[in-house]
Amino acid sequence: MIELFNVSKQVPSGSETLTILHSLNLTILDGQFISIVGPSGSGKSTLLGLIAGLDAPTAGDIRIDGESIVTMNEDALARLRGKKIGFVFQSFHLIPSLTALEKVLVPMEIAGVSNEPLRARQLLVDVDLTARASHYPSQLSGGEQQRVAIARAFANDPSILLADEPTGNLDSYNGRHIFDLIVEIHQRRSATLILVTHDHNLAEHADRSIALSDGRVVDDRLRLVPSTTENRDIAEVIHS
Ligand code: ADP
Ligand code: MG
């Protein structure tokens, strides 16, 4: 479970203080798919960075599985990320000198995963890149590079996947393929998925869709299938 309690983020801006996020409270249940939408500059990336512990809030508390991350030092945060969190960005952030296979192997070695050659190859199968295992980023299309980034993000078998506009640099065909792939792996591994997107059609597929504007939650809705008790229970937890 991911919990944010009165989380705010401010940065100095000249002689003023700019508030990027205003006192945010949020509970995200394990295994859920949450989409985050909102105009450019509304605080979406800042929010993901805070949840990943890549950035610290100005005030408030963030807990992952009950453990507060705001007081953790860099080493503890890096360990937590290595164990629990995968990140996919809009620009693919791939190291030019590593092949697709090596990119998936490196985080596995860092995380101390067993059987890594076999599991790395399986991840490349999952993203349909077996024929590209020994290719470098410059030899891959945008869609293929993002598939490598997805395989890398899942290499440490994270329970939380954070995806910041992962389809933003792709055409609609490749974007849809990447989206389907992320959702499929999230479901297969029961990982929590928090996906930032500009595409409202994609956002609608989430269990819960949160809209940000000027650093505030302006909409928060569940995709309810009214007859299922499971969804009603989730709704009660979230709105209690
Ligand atoms: P989004 O991802 O929704 O486009 P961001 O979270 O990247 O929005 O940014 C929200 C706002 O905060 C923007 O106006 C951005 O310019 C500003 N911002 C983000 N990080 C910083 C920073 N380190 N210093 C100053 N302003 C920042
Ligand atoms: Mg952003």
mmCIF file of N, CA and C in Angstrom, residues 129-214:
data_model
loop_
_atom_site.group_PDB
_atom_site.id
_atom_site.type_symbol
_atom_site.label_atom_id
_atom_site.label_comp_id
_atom_site.label_asym_id
_atom_site.label_seq_id
_atom_site.Cartn_x
_atom_site.Cartn_y
_atom_site.Cartn_z
ATOM 1 N N LEU A 129 10.909 -9.090 -27.666
ATOM 2 C CA LEU A 129 12.166 -8.532 -28.192
ATOM 3 C C LEU A 129 13.280 -9.576 -28.275
ATOM 4 N N THR A 130 12.942 -10.839 -28.307
ATOM 5 C CA THR A 130 13.983 -11.874 -28.314
ATOM 6 C C THR A 130 14.962 -11.693 -29.472
ATOM 7 N N ALA A 131 14.439 -11.250 -30.610
ATOM 8 C CA ALA A 131 15.310 -11.103 -31.784
ATOM 9 C C ALA A 131 16.221 -9.880 -31.671
ATOM 10 N N ARG A 132 16.012 -9.054 -30.637
ATOM 11 C CA ARG A 132 16.786 -7.817 -30.499
ATOM 12 C C ARG A 132 17.685 -7.839 -29.247
ATOM 13 N N ALA A 133 17.872 -8.992 -28.651
ATOM 14 C CA ALA A 133 18.569 -9.079 -27.364
ATOM 15 C C ALA A 133 19.965 -8.465 -27.402
ATOM 16 N N SER A 134 20.677 -8.621 -28.521
ATOM 17 C CA SER A 134 22.049 -8.104 -28.559
ATOM 18 C C SER A 134 22.149 -6.756 -29.268
ATOM 19 N N HIS A 135 21.012 -6.075 -29.440
ATOM 20 C CA HIS A 135 21.025 -4.763 -30.092
ATOM 21 C C HIS A 135 21.257 -3.647 -29.075
ATOM 22 N N TYR A 136 21.929 -2.585 -29.555
ATOM 23 C CA TYR A 136 22.135 -1.376 -28.753
ATOM 24 C C TYR A 136 20.977 -0.408 -29.036
ATOM 25 N N PRO A 137 20.733 0.568 -28.124
ATOM 26 C CA PRO A 137 19.604 1.486 -28.330
ATOM 27 C C PRO A 137 19.579 2.135 -29.719
ATOM 28 N N SER A 138 20.766 2.508 -30.234
ATOM 29 C CA SER A 138 20.796 3.185 -31.542
ATOM 30 C C SER A 138 20.303 2.277 -32.666
ATOM 31 N N GLN A 139 20.261 0.980 -32.397
ATOM 32 C CA GLN A 139 19.806 0.028 -33.430
ATOM 33 C C GLN A 139 18.324 -0.321 -33.259
ATOM 34 N N LEU A 140 17.648 0.375 -32.342
ATOM 35 C CA LEU A 140 16.248 0.048 -32.055
ATOM 36 C C LEU A 140 15.333 1.236 -32.351
ATOM 37 N N SER A 141 14.092 0.928 -32.752
ATOM 38 C CA SER A 141 13.095 1.992 -32.955
ATOM 39 C C SER A 141 12.646 2.513 -31.588
ATOM 40 N N GLY A 142 11.885 3.631 -31.600
ATOM 41 C CA GLY A 142 11.378 4.191 -30.342
ATOM 42 C C GLY A 142 10.543 3.185 -29.565
ATOM 43 N N GLY A 143 9.640 2.506 -30.282
ATOM 44 C CA GLY A 143 8.772 1.520 -29.622
ATOM 45 C C GLY A 143 9.583 0.383 -29.018
ATOM 46 N N GLU A 144 10.616 -0.063 -29.759
ATOM 47 C CA GLU A 144 11.473 -1.145 -29.245
ATOM 48 C C GLU A 144 12.273 -0.677 -28.034
ATOM 49 N N GLN A 145 12.765 0.569 -28.082
ATOM 50 C CA GLN A 145 13.511 1.094 -26.928
ATOM 51 C C GLN A 145 12.620 1.145 -25.693
ATOM 52 N N GLN A 146 11.357 1.538 -25.896
ATOM 53 C CA GLN A 146 10.467 1.602 -24.735
ATOM 54 C C GLN A 146 10.165 0.188 -24.223
ATOM 55 N N ARG A 147 10.145 -0.799 -25.114
ATOM 56 C CA ARG A 147 9.932 -2.178 -24.660
ATOM 57 C C ARG A 147 11.129 -2.650 -23.831
ATOM 58 N N VAL A 148 12.338 -2.238 -24.230
ATOM 59 C CA VAL A 148 13.522 -2.559 -23.413
ATOM 60 C C VAL A 148 13.386 -1.892 -22.038
ATOM 61 N N ALA A 149 12.937 -0.634 -22.046
ATOM 62 C CA ALA A 149 12.799 0.096 -20.773
ATOM 63 C C ALA A 149 11.780 -0.598 -19.858
ATOM 64 N N ILE A 150 10.733 -1.168 -20.461
ATOM 65 C CA ILE A 150 9.724 -1.884 -19.662
ATOM 66 C C ILE A 150 10.330 -3.170 -19.085
ATOM 67 N N ALA A 151 11.064 -3.901 -19.922
ATOM 68 C CA ALA A 151 11.713 -5.132 -19.431
ATOM 69 C C ALA A 151 12.670 -4.790 -18.296
ATOM 70 N N ARG A 152 13.420 -3.697 -18.445
ATOM 71 C CA ARG A 152 14.353 -3.270 -17.397
ATOM 72 C C ARG A 152 13.590 -2.900 -16.117
ATOM 73 N N ALA A 153 12.466 -2.182 -16.278
ATOM 74 C CA ALA A 153 11.706 -1.745 -15.101
ATOM 75 C C ALA A 153 11.153 -2.937 -14.321
ATOM 76 N N PHE A 154 10.882 -4.045 -15.022
ATOM 77 C CA PHE A 154 10.338 -5.221 -14.342
ATOM 78 C C PHE A 154 11.436 -6.205 -13.912
ATOM 79 N N ALA A 155 12.693 -5.858 -14.180
ATOM 80 C CA ALA A 155 13.787 -6.800 -13.907
ATOM 81 C C ALA A 155 13.897 -7.164 -12.433
ATOM 82 N N ASN A 156 13.660 -6.195 -11.541
ATOM 83 C CA ASN A 156 13.776 -6.484 -10.107
ATOM 84 C C ASN A 156 12.460 -7.000 -9.528
ATOM 85 N N ASP A 157 11.524 -7.376 -10.426
ATOM 86 C CA ASP A 157 10.222 -7.888 -10.022
ATOM 87 C C ASP A 157 9.541 -6.947 -9.027
ATOM 88 N N PRO A 158 9.366 -5.674 -9.417
ATOM 89 C CA PRO A 158 8.856 -4.675 -8.476
ATOM 90 C C PRO A 158 7.393 -4.901 -8.147
ATOM 91 N N SER A 159 7.003 -4.525 -6.926
ATOM 92 C CA SER A 159 5.581 -4.576 -6.587
ATOM 93 C C SER A 159 4.884 -3.282 -6.999
ATOM 94 N N ILE A 160 5.686 -2.257 -7.356
ATOM 95 C CA ILE A 160 5.113 -0.976 -7.777
ATOM 96 C C ILE A 160 5.785 -0.549 -9.081
ATOM 97 N N LEU A 161 4.977 -0.286 -10.105
ATOM 98 C CA LEU A 161 5.533 0.240 -11.350
ATOM 99 C C LEU A 161 5.020 1.658 -11.556
ATOM 100 N N LEU A 162 5.956 2.590 -11.692
ATOM 101 C CA LEU A 162 5.609 3.981 -11.940
ATOM 102 C C LEU A 162 5.954 4.284 -13.391
ATOM 103 N N ALA A 163 4.985 4.766 -14.158
ATOM 104 C CA ALA A 163 5.220 5.024 -15.576
ATOM 105 C C ALA A 163 4.814 6.459 -15.884
ATOM 106 N N ASP A 164 5.790 7.272 -16.269
ATOM 107 C CA ASP A 164 5.552 8.699 -16.505
ATOM 108 C C ASP A 164 5.432 8.967 -18.003
ATOM 109 N N GLU A 165 4.219 9.056 -18.493
ATOM 110 C CA GLU A 165 3.929 9.266 -19.914
ATOM 111 C C GLU A 165 4.746 8.337 -20.807
ATOM 112 N N PRO A 166 4.660 7.025 -20.559
ATOM 113 C CA PRO A 166 5.512 6.085 -21.293
ATOM 114 C C PRO A 166 5.196 6.019 -22.782
ATOM 115 N N THR A 167 4.018 6.522 -23.178
ATOM 116 C CA THR A 167 3.660 6.470 -24.597
ATOM 117 C C THR A 167 3.793 7.843 -25.253
ATOM 118 N N GLY A 168 4.284 8.810 -24.475
ATOM 119 C CA GLY A 168 4.301 10.205 -24.937
ATOM 120 C C GLY A 168 5.160 10.472 -26.159
ATOM 121 N N ASN A 169 6.210 9.670 -26.351
ATOM 122 C CA ASN A 169 7.097 9.900 -27.501
ATOM 123 C C ASN A 169 6.830 8.922 -28.647
ATOM 124 N N LEU A 170 5.704 8.222 -28.580
ATOM 125 C CA LEU A 170 5.443 7.187 -29.592
ATOM 126 C C LEU A 170 4.198 7.542 -30.401
ATOM 127 N N ASP A 171 4.143 7.021 -31.634
ATOM 128 C CA ASP A 171 2.923 7.206 -32.422
ATOM 129 C C ASP A 171 1.809 6.380 -31.789
ATOM 130 N N SER A 172 0.575 6.596 -32.247
ATOM 131 C CA SER A 172 -0.550 5.993 -31.530
ATOM 132 C C SER A 172 -0.513 4.464 -31.590
ATOM 133 N N TYR A 173 -0.051 3.901 -32.707
ATOM 134 C CA TYR A 173 0.005 2.435 -32.806
ATOM 135 C C TYR A 173 0.981 1.860 -31.781
ATOM 136 N N ASN A 174 2.215 2.382 -31.785
ATOM 137 C CA ASN A 174 3.228 1.880 -30.836
ATOM 138 C C ASN A 174 2.873 2.240 -29.398
ATOM 139 N N GLY A 175 2.251 3.403 -29.225
ATOM 140 C CA GLY A 175 1.830 3.823 -27.891
ATOM 141 C C GLY A 175 0.836 2.836 -27.300
ATOM 142 N N ARG A 176 -0.124 2.417 -28.123
ATOM 143 C CA ARG A 176 -1.137 1.473 -27.659
ATOM 144 C C ARG A 176 -0.502 0.119 -27.318
ATOM 145 N N HIS A 177 0.475 -0.288 -28.141
ATOM 146 C CA HIS A 177 1.161 -1.554 -27.886
ATOM 147 C C HIS A 177 1.903 -1.506 -26.542
ATOM 148 N N ILE A 178 2.610 -0.404 -26.309
ATOM 149 C CA ILE A 178 3.349 -0.246 -25.045
ATOM 150 C C ILE A 178 2.387 -0.238 -23.861
ATOM 151 N N PHE A 179 1.276 0.498 -24.023
ATOM 152 C CA PHE A 179 0.276 0.564 -22.956
ATOM 153 C C PHE A 179 -0.249 -0.837 -22.625
ATOM 154 N N ASP A 180 -0.636 -1.588 -23.670
ATOM 155 C CA ASP A 180 -1.175 -2.940 -23.454
ATOM 156 C C ASP A 180 -0.155 -3.827 -22.745
ATOM 157 N N LEU A 181 1.106 -3.660 -23.143
ATOM 158 C CA LEU A 181 2.176 -4.471 -22.556
ATOM 159 C C LEU A 181 2.341 -4.179 -21.063
ATOM 160 N N ILE A 182 2.339 -2.891 -20.717
ATOM 161 C CA ILE A 182 2.496 -2.501 -19.311
ATOM 162 C C ILE A 182 1.323 -3.051 -18.491
ATOM 163 N N VAL A 183 0.109 -2.901 -19.015
ATOM 164 C CA VAL A 183 -1.075 -3.355 -18.282
ATOM 165 C C VAL A 183 -1.042 -4.877 -18.127
ATOM 166 N N GLU A 184 -0.609 -5.563 -19.184
ATOM 167 C CA GLU A 184 -0.569 -7.025 -19.129
ATOM 168 C C GLU A 184 0.434 -7.506 -18.064
ATOM 169 N N ILE A 185 1.622 -6.894 -18.034
ATOM 170 C CA ILE A 185 2.617 -7.337 -17.045
ATOM 171 C C ILE A 185 2.162 -6.962 -15.629
ATOM 172 N N HIS A 186 1.538 -5.788 -15.498
ATOM 173 C CA HIS A 186 0.992 -5.373 -14.190
ATOM 174 C C HIS A 186 -0.009 -6.424 -13.697
ATOM 175 N N GLN A 187 -0.879 -6.905 -14.593
ATOM 176 C CA GLN A 187 -1.897 -7.881 -14.179
ATOM 177 C C GLN A 187 -1.257 -9.227 -13.857
ATOM 178 N N ARG A 188 -0.336 -9.654 -14.722
ATOM 179 C CA ARG A 188 0.267 -10.974 -14.533
ATOM 180 C C ARG A 188 1.037 -11.032 -13.220
ATOM 181 N N ARG A 189 1.709 -9.933 -12.854
ATOM 182 C CA ARG A 189 2.546 -9.942 -11.651
ATOM 183 C C ARG A 189 1.848 -9.330 -10.443
ATOM 184 N N SER A 190 0.590 -8.934 -10.612
ATOM 185 C CA SER A 190 -0.169 -8.274 -9.540
ATOM 186 C C SER A 190 0.577 -7.077 -8.969
ATOM 187 N N ALA A 191 1.266 -6.343 -9.820
ATOM 188 C CA ALA A 191 2.002 -5.160 -9.366
ATOM 189 C C ALA A 191 1.075 -3.948 -9.377
ATOM 190 N N THR A 192 1.276 -3.051 -8.430
ATOM 191 C CA THR A 192 0.569 -1.770 -8.462
ATOM 192 C C THR A 192 1.109 -0.979 -9.644
ATOM 193 N N LEU A 193 0.220 -0.369 -10.405
ATOM 194 C CA LEU A 193 0.660 0.421 -11.570
ATOM 195 C C LEU A 193 0.140 1.843 -11.431
ATOM 196 N N ILE A 194 1.058 2.794 -11.437
ATOM 197 C CA ILE A 194 0.654 4.207 -11.453
ATOM 198 C C ILE A 194 1.155 4.790 -12.765
ATOM 199 N N LEU A 195 0.212 5.140 -13.629
ATOM 200 C CA LEU A 195 0.542 5.551 -14.983
ATOM 201 C C LEU A 195 0.090 6.980 -15.236
ATOM 202 N N VAL A 196 1.050 7.840 -15.566
ATOM 203 C CA VAL A 196 0.730 9.213 -15.950
ATOM 204 C C VAL A 196 0.542 9.231 -17.461
ATOM 205 N N THR A 197 -0.565 9.805 -17.906
ATOM 206 C CA THR A 197 -0.787 9.866 -19.349
ATOM 207 C C THR A 197 -1.602 11.094 -19.735
ATOM 208 N N HIS A 198 -1.374 11.570 -20.958
ATOM 209 C CA HIS A 198 -2.188 12.654 -21.505
ATOM 210 C C HIS A 198 -3.427 12.099 -22.196
ATOM 211 N N ASP A 199 -3.402 10.779 -22.417
ATOM 212 C CA ASP A 199 -4.417 10.151 -23.256
ATOM 213 C C ASP A 199 -5.589 9.679 -22.392
ATOM 214 N N HIS A 200 -6.696 10.388 -22.470
ATOM 215 C CA HIS A 200 -7.849 10.053 -21.627
ATOM 216 C C HIS A 200 -8.432 8.684 -21.968
ATOM 217 N N ASN A 201 -8.291 8.261 -23.225
ATOM 218 C CA ASN A 201 -8.784 6.921 -23.589
ATOM 219 C C ASN A 201 -8.014 5.851 -22.842
ATOM 220 N N LEU A 202 -6.697 6.040 -22.722
ATOM 221 C CA LEU A 202 -5.882 5.069 -21.987
ATOM 222 C C LEU A 202 -6.191 5.157 -20.489
ATOM 223 N N ALA A 203 -6.317 6.388 -19.992
ATOM 224 C CA ALA A 203 -6.550 6.594 -18.550
ATOM 225 C C ALA A 203 -7.824 5.894 -18.087
ATOM 226 N N GLU A 204 -8.810 5.827 -18.983
ATOM 227 C CA GLU A 204 -10.094 5.220 -18.617
ATOM 228 C C GLU A 204 -10.009 3.732 -18.299
ATOM 229 N N HIS A 205 -8.934 3.087 -18.750
ATOM 230 C CA HIS A 205 -8.798 1.654 -18.482
ATOM 231 C C HIS A 205 -8.368 1.369 -17.043
ATOM 232 N N ALA A 206 -7.967 2.397 -16.322
ATOM 233 C CA ALA A 206 -7.451 2.192 -14.965
ATOM 234 C C ALA A 206 -8.580 1.858 -13.988
ATOM 235 N N ASP A 207 -8.232 1.209 -12.868
ATOM 236 C CA ASP A 207 -9.210 0.950 -11.809
ATOM 237 C C ASP A 207 -9.656 2.273 -11.184
ATOM 238 N N ARG A 208 -8.737 3.222 -11.206
ATOM 239 C CA ARG A 208 -9.014 4.506 -10.551
ATOM 240 C C ARG A 208 -8.260 5.583 -11.324
ATOM 241 N N SER A 209 -8.933 6.678 -11.606
ATOM 242 C CA SER A 209 -8.297 7.737 -12.377
ATOM 243 C C SER A 209 -8.299 9.032 -11.568
ATOM 244 N N ILE A 210 -7.115 9.609 -11.412
ATOM 245 C CA ILE A 210 -6.954 10.818 -10.610
ATOM 246 C C ILE A 210 -6.538 11.954 -11.536
ATOM 247 N N ALA A 211 -7.221 13.089 -11.427
ATOM 248 C CA ALA A 211 -6.848 14.244 -12.249
ATOM 249 C C ALA A 211 -6.228 15.308 -11.355
ATOM 250 N N LEU A 212 -5.089 15.823 -11.791
ATOM 251 C CA LEU A 212 -4.424 16.905 -11.074
ATOM 252 C C LEU A 212 -4.568 18.197 -11.873
ATOM 253 N N SER A 213 -4.670 19.306 -11.152
ATOM 254 C CA SER A 213 -4.615 20.610 -11.794
ATOM 255 C C SER A 213 -3.966 21.557 -10.793
ATOM 256 N N ASP A 214 -2.948 22.262 -11.232
ATOM 257 C CA ASP A 214 -2.237 23.196 -10.351
ATOM 258 C C ASP A 214 -1.874 22.577 -9.000
#
